[in-house]
PDB file of C-alpha atoms and ligand atoms in Angstrom:
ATOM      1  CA  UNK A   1     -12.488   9.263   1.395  1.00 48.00           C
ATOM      2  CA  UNK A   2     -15.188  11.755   0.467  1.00 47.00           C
ATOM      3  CA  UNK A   3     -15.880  14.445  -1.701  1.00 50.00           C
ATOM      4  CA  UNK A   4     -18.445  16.502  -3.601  1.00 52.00           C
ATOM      5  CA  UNK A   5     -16.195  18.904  -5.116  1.00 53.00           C
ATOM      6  CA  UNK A   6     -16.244  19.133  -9.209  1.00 54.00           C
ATOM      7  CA  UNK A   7     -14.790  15.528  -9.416  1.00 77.00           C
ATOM      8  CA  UNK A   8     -17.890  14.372  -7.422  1.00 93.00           C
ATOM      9  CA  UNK A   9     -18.751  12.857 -11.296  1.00 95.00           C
ATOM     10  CA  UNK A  10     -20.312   9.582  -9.839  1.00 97.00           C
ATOM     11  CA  UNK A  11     -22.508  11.408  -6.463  1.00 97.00           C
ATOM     12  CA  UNK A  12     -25.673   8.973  -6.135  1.00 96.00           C
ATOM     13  CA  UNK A  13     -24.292   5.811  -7.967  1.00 97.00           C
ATOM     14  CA  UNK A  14     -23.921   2.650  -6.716  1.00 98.00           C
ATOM     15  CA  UNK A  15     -20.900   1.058  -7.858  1.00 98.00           C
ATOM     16  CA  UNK A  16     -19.724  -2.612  -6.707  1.00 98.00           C
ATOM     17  CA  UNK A  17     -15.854  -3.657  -7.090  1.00 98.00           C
ATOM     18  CA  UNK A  18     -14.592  -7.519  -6.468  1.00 98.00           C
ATOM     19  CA  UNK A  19     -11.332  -7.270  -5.596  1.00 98.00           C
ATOM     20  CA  UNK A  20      -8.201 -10.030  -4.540  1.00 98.00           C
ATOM     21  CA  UNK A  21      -8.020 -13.300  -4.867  1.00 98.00           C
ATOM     22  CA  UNK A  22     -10.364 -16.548  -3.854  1.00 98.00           C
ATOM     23  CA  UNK A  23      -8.824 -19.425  -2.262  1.00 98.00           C
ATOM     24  CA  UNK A  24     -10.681 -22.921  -2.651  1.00 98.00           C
ATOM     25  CA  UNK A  25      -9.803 -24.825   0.264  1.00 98.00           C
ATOM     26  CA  UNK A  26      -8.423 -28.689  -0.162  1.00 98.00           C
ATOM     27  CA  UNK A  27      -8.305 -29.651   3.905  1.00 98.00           C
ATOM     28  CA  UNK A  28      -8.295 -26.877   7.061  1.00 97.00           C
ATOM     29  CA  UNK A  29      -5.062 -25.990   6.598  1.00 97.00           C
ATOM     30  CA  UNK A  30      -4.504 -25.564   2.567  1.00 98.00           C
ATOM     31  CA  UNK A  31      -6.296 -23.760  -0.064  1.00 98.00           C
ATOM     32  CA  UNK A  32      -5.509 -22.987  -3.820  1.00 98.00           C
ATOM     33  CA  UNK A  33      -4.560 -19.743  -4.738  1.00 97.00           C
ATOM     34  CA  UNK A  34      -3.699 -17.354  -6.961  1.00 95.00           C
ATOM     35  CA  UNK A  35      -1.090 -14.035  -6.803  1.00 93.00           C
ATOM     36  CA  UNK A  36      -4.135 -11.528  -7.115  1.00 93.00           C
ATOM     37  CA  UNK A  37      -2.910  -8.557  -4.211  1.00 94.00           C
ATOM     38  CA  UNK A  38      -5.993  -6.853  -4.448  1.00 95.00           C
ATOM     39  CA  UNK A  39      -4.680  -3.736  -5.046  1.00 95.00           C
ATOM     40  CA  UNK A  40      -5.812  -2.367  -8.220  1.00 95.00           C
ATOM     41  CA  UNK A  41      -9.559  -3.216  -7.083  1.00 97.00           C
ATOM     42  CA  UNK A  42      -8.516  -1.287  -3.750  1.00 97.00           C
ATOM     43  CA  UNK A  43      -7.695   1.947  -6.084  1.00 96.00           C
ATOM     44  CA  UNK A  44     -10.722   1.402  -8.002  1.00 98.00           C
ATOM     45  CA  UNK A  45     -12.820   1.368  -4.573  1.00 98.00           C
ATOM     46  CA  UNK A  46     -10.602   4.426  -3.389  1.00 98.00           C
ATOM     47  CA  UNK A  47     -11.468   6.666  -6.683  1.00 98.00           C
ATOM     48  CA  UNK A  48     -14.938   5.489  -6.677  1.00 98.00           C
ATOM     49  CA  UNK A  49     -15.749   7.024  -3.337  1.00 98.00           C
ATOM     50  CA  UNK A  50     -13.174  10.157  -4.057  1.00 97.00           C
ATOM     51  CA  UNK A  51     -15.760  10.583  -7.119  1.00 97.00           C
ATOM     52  CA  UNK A  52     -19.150  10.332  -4.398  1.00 97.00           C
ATOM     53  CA  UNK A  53     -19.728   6.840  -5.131  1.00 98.00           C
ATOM     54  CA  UNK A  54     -21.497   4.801  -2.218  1.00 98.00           C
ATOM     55  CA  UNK A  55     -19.064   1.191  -3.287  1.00 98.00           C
ATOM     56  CA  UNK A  56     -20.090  -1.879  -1.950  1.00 98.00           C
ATOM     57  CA  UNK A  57     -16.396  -3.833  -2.040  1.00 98.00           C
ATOM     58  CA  UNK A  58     -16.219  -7.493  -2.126  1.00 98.00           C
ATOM     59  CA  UNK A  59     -12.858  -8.686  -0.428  1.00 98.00           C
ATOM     60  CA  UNK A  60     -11.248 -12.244  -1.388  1.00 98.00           C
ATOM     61  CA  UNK A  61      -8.244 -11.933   0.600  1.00 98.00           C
ATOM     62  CA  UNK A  62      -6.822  -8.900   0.194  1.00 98.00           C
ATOM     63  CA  UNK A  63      -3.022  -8.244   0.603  1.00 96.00           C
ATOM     64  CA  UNK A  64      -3.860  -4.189   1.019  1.00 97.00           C
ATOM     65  CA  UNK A  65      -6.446  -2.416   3.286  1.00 97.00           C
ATOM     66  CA  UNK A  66      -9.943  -1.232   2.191  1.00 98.00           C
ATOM     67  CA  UNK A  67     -11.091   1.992   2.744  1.00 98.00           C
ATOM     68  CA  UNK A  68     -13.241   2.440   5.333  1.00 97.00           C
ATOM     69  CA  UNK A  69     -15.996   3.783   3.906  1.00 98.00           C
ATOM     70  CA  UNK A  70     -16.887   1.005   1.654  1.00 98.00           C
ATOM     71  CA  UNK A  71     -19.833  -1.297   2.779  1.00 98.00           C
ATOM     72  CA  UNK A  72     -17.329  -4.400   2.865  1.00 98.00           C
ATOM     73  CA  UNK A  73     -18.309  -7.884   2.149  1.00 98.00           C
ATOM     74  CA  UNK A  74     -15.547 -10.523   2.866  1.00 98.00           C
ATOM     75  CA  UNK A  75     -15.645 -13.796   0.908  1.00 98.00           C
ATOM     76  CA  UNK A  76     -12.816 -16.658   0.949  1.00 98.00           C
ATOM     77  CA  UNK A  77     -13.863 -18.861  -2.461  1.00 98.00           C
ATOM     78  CA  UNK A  78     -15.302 -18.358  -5.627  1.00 98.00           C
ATOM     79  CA  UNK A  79     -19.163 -19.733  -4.894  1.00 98.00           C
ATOM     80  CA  UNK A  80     -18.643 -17.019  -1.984  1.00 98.00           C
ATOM     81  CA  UNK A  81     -17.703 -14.598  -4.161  1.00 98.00           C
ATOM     82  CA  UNK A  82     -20.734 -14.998  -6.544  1.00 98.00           C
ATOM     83  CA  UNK A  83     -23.480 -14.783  -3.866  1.00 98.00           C
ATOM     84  CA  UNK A  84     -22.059 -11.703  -2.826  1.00 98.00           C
ATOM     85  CA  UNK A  85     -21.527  -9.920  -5.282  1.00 98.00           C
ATOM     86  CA  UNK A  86     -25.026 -11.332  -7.678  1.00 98.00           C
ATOM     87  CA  UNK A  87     -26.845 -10.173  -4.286  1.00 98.00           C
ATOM     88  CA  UNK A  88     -24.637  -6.652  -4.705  1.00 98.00           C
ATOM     89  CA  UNK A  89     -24.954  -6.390  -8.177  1.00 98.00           C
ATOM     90  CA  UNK A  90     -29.186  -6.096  -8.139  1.00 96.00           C
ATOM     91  CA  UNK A  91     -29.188  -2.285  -6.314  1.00 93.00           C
ATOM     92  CA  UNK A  92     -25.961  -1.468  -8.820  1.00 98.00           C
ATOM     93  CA  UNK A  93     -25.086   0.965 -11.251  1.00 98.00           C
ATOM     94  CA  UNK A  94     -21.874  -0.529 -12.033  1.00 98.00           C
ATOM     95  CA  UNK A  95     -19.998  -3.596 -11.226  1.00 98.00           C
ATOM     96  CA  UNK A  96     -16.368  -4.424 -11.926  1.00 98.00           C
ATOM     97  CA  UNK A  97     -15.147  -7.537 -11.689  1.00 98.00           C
ATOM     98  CA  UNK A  98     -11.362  -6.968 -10.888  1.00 97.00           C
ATOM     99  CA  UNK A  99     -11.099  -9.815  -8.471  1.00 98.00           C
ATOM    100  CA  UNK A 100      -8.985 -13.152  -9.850  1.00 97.00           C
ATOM    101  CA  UNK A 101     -11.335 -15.787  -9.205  1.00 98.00           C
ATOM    102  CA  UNK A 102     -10.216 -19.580  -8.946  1.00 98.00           C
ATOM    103  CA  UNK A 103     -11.033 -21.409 -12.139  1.00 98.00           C
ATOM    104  CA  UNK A 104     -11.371 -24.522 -10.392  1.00 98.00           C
ATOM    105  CA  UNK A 105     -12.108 -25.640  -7.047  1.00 98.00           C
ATOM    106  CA  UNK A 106     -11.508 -29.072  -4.927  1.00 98.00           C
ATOM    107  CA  UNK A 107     -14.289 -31.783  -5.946  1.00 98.00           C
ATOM    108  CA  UNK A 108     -13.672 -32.737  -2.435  1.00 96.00           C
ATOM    109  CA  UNK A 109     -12.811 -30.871   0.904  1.00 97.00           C
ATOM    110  CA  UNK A 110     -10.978 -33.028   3.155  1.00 96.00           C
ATOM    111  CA  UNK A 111     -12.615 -32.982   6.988  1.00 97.00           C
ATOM    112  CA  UNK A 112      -9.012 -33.290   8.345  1.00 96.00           C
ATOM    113  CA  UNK A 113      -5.823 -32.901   6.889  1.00 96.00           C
ATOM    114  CA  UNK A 114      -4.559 -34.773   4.125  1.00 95.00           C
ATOM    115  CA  UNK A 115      -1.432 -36.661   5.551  1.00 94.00           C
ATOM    116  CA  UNK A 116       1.031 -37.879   3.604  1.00 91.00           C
ATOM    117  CA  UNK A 117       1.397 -41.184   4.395  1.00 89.00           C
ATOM    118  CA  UNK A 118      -2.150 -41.977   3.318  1.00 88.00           C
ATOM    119  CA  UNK A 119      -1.609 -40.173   0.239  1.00 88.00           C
ATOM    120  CA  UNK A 120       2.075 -41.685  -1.340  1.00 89.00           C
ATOM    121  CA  UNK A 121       4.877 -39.726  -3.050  1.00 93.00           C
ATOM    122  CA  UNK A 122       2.316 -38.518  -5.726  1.00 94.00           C
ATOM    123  CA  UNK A 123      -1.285 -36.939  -4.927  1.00 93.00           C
ATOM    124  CA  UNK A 124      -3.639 -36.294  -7.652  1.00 94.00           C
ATOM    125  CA  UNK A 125      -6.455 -33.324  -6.893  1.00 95.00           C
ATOM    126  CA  UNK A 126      -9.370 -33.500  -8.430  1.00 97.00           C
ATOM    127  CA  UNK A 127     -10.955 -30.164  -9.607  1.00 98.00           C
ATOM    128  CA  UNK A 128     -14.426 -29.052 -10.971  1.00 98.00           C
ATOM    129  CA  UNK A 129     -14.809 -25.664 -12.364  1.00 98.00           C
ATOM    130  CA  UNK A 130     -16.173 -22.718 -10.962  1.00 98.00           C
ATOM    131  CA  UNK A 131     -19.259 -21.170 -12.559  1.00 98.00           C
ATOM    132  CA  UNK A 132     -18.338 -17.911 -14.691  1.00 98.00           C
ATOM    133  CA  UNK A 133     -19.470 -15.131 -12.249  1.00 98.00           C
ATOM    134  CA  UNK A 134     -18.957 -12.560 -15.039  1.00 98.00           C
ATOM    135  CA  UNK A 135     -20.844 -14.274 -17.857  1.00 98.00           C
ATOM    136  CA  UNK A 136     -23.478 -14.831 -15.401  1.00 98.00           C
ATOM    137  CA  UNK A 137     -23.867 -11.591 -14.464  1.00 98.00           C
ATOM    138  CA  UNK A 138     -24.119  -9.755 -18.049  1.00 98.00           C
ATOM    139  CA  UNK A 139     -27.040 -12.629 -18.455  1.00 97.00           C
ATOM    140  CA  UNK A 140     -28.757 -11.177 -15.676  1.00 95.00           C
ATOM    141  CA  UNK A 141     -27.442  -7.449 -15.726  1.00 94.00           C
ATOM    142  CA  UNK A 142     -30.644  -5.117 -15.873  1.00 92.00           C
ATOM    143  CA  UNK A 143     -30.681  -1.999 -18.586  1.00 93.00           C
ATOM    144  CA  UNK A 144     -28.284   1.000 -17.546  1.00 95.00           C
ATOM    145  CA  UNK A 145     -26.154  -1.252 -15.670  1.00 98.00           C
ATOM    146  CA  UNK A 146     -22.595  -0.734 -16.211  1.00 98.00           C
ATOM    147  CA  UNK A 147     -20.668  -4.042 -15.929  1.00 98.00           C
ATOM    148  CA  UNK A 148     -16.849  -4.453 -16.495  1.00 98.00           C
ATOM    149  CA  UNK A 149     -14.271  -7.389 -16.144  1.00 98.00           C
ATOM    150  CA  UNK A 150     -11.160  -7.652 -16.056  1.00 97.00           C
ATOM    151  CA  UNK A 151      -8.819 -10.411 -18.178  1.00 96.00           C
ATOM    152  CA  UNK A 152      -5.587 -11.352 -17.299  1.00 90.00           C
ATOM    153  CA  UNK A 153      -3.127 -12.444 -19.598  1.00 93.00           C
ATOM    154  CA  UNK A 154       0.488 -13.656 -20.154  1.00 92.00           C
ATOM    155  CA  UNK A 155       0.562 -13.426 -23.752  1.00 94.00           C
ATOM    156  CA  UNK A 156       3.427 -11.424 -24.703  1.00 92.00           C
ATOM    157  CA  UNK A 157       2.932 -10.623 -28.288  1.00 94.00           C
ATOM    158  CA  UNK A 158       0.563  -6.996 -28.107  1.00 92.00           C
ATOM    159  CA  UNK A 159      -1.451  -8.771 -31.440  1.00 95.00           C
ATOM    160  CA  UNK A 160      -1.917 -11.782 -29.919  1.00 96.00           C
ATOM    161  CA  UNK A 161      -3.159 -10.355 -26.417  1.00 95.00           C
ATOM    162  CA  UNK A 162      -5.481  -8.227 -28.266  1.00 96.00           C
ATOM    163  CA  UNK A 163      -7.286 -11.254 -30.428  1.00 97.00           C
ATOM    164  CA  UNK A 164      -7.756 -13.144 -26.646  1.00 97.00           C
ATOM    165  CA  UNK A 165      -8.988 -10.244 -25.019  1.00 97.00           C
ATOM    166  CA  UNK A 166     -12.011 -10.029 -28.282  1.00 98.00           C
ATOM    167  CA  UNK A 167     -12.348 -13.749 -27.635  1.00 98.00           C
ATOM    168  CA  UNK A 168     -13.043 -13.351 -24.025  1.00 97.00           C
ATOM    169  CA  UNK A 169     -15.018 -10.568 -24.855  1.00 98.00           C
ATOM    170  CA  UNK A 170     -16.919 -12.660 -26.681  1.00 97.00           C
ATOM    171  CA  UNK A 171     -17.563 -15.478 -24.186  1.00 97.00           C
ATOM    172  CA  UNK A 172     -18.130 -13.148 -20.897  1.00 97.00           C
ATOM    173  CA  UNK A 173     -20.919 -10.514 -22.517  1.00 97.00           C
ATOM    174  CA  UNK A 174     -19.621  -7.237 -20.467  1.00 98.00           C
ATOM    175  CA  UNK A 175     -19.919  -3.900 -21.704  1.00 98.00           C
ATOM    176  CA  UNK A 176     -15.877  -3.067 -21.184  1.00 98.00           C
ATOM    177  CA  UNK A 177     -12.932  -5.765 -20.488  1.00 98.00           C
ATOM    178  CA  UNK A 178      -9.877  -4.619 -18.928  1.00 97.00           C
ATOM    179  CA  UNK A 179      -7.167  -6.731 -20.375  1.00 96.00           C
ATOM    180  CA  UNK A 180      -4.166  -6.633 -18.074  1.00 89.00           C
ATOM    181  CA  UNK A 181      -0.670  -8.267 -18.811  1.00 85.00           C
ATOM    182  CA  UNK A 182       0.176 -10.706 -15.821  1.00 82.00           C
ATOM    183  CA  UNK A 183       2.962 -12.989 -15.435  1.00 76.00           C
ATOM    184  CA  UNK A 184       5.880 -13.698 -13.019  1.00 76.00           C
ATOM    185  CA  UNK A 185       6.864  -9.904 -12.856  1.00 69.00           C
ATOM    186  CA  UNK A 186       4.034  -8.139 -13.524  1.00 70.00           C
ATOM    187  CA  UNK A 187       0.556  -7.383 -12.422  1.00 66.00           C
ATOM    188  CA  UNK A 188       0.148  -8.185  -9.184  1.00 70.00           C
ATOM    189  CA  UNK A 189       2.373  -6.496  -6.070  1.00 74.00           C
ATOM    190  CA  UNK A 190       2.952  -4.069  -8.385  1.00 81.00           C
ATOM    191  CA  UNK A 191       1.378  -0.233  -7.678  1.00 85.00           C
ATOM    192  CA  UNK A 192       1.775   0.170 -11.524  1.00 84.00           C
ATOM    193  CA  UNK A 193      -0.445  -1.656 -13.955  1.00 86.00           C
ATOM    194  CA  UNK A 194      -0.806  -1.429 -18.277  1.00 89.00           C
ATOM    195  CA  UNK A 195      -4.289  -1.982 -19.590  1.00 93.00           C
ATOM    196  CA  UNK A 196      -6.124  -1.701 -22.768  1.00 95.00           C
ATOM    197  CA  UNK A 197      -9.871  -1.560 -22.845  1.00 97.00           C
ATOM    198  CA  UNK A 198     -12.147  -2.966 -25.054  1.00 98.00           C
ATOM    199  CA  UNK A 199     -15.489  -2.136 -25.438  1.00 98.00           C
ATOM    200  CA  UNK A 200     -18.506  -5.009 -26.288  1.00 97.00           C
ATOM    201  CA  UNK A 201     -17.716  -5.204 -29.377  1.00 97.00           C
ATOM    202  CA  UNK A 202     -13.851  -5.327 -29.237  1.00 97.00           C
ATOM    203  CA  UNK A 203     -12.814  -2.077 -30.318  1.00 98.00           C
ATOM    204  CA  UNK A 204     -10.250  -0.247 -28.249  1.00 97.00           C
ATOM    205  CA  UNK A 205     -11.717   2.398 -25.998  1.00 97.00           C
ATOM    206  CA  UNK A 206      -8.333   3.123 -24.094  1.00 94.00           C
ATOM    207  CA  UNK A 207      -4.647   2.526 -23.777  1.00 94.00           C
ATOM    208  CA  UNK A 208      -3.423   3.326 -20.293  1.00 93.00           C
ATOM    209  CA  UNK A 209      -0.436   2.847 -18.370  1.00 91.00           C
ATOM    210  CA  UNK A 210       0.516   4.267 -14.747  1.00 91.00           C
ATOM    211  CA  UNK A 211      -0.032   3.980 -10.997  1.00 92.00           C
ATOM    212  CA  UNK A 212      -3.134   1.867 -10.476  1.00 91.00           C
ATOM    213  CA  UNK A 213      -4.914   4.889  -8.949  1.00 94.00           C
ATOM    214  CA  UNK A 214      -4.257   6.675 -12.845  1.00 94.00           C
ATOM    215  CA  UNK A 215      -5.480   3.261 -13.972  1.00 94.00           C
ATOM    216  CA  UNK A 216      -8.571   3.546 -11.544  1.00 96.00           C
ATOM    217  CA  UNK A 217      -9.626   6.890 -13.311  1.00 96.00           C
ATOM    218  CA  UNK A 218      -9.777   5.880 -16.444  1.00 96.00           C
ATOM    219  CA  UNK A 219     -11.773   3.118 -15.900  1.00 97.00           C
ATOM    220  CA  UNK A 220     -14.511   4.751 -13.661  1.00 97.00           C
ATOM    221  CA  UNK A 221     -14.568   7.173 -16.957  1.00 96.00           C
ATOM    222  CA  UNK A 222     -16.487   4.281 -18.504  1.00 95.00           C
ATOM    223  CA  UNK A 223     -19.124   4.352 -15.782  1.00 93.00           C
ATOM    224  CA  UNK A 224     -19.421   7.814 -16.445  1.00 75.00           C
TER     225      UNK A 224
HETATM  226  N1  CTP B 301     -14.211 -14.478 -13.691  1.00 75.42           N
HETATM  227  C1  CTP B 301     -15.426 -14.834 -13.150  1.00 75.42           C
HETATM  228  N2  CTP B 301     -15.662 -16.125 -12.777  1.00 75.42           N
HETATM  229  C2  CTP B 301     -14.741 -17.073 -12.968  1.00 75.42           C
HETATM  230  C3  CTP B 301     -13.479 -16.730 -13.547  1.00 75.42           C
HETATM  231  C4  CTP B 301     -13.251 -15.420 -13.896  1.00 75.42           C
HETATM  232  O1  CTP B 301     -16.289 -13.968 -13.001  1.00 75.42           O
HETATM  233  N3  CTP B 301     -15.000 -18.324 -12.601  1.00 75.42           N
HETATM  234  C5  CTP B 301     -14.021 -13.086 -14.114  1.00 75.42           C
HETATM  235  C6  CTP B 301     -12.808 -12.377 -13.526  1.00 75.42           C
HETATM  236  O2  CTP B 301     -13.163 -11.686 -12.336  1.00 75.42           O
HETATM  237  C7  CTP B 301     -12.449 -11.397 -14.638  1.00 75.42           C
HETATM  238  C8  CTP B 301     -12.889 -12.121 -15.892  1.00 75.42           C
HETATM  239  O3  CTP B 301     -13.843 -13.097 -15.500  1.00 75.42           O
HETATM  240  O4  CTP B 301     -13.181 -10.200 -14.527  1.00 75.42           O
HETATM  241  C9  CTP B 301     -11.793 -12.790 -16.673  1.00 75.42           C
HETATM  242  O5  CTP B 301     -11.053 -13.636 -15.846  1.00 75.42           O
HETATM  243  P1  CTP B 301      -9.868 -14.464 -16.509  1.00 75.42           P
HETATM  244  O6  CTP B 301      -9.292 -15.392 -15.490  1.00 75.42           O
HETATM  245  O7  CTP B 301      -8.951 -13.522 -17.223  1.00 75.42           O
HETATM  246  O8  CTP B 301     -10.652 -15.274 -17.666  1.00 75.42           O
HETATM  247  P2  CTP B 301     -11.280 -16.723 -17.728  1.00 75.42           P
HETATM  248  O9  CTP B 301     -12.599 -16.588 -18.397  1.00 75.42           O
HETATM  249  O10 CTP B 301     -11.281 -17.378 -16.395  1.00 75.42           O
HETATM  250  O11 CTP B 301     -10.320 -17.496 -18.746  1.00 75.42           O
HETATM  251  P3  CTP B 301      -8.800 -18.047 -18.529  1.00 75.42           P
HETATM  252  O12 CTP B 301      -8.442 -17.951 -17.068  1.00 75.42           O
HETATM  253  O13 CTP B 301      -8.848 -19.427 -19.053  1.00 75.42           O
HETATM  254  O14 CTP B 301      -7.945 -17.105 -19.369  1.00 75.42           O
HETATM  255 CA1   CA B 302      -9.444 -17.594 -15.054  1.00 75.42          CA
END
């Protein structure tokens, strides 16, 4: 996965990638989830360590390998998730936040499994939000860190998408937000991916469509 050719751009950096989707659970057997394959933070890891990167990958559930020579940290929710990758992110030049991480979790985790004649033709879940890993981290990110997040959107409309990727610029502090288009047919399973980035202030800083290795470039440009 190696190299140190002329490419070998990112040789003694320390980048760390979230990638997949958490899962909250509600009993043993069931969790909340979310589509999130994993694979675009898979072919961020990949070009990261093609570019001599040491990557520390954090894995919620993956739906595609990981290279092996990441230092892999597997997590199942969100409060997982943010322990890893706050204890990552303090030896880090970079960290992307590509990983789609629950919004809400169970207030309650049931010891056995919900059955449904205790429960009735209806069942209401009660939910309590997750902290904001990202926001969190660009409180806490130290100078010369690099820190990127992703946001996914449905939005059709290209003017509308861009005014909620500003405002969740504005709320989550990174220095670059990919905003990605997701809905029933796009984003996830998908080897292709369309992003725009934006930069801390909300200006445009690239336009890119392609494989998600292509997309994978362009973002580790940033780090660059
Ligand atoms: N993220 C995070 N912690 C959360 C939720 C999201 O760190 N609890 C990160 C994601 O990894 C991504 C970025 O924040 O890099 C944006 O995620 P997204 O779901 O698009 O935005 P939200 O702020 O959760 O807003 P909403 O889902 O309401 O659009
Ligand atoms: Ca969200």
């Amino acid at each position: 996965d190696r190299t140190d050719g002329p490419g070998a751009d990112l040789v003694g950096k320390h980048v760390v990638i979230t990638a997949g989707g958490t899962r909250e659970p509600l009993d043993p057997v069931r969790f909340l989830g979310n589509r999130s394959s994993g694979k675009q933070g898979v072919a961020l890891a990949q070009a990261a360590l093609a570019r001599g990167a040491s990557v520390t990958l954090i894995a919620a559930n993956l739906e595609v390998a990981a290279p092996t020579a990441v230092e892999l940290r597997l997590v199942g929710t969100a409060l997982e998730l943010e322990a890893a990758v706050t204890d990552a992110a303090a030896g880090a030049d970079a960290v992307i936040m590509a990983a789609a991480v629950a919004d809400y979790r169970p207030v309650q985790v049931s010891a056995g499994k919900i059955k449904k004649d205790e429960t009735g033709d209806t069942l209401l879940l009660e939910l309590t939000r997750n902290p904001d890993i990202l926001a969190g981290l660009a409180r806490t990110k130290r100078t010369g860190q690099v820190l990127i997040g992703f946001a996914a959107e449905t939005e059709p409309d290209p003017v509308r998408l861009l005014v909620l990727g500003r405002e969740k610029m504005a709320r989550k502090g990174c220095d670059f937000l990919v905003v990605n288009r997701v809905g029933w047919a796009e984003g996830f399973a998908s080897d292709r991916n369309a992003i725009t980035v934006l930069d801390h202030d909300g200006d445009i800083v690239c336009e890119v469509s392609g494989t998600k290795m292509s997309v994978a470039g362009r973002i580790l440009d940033l780090i660059g």
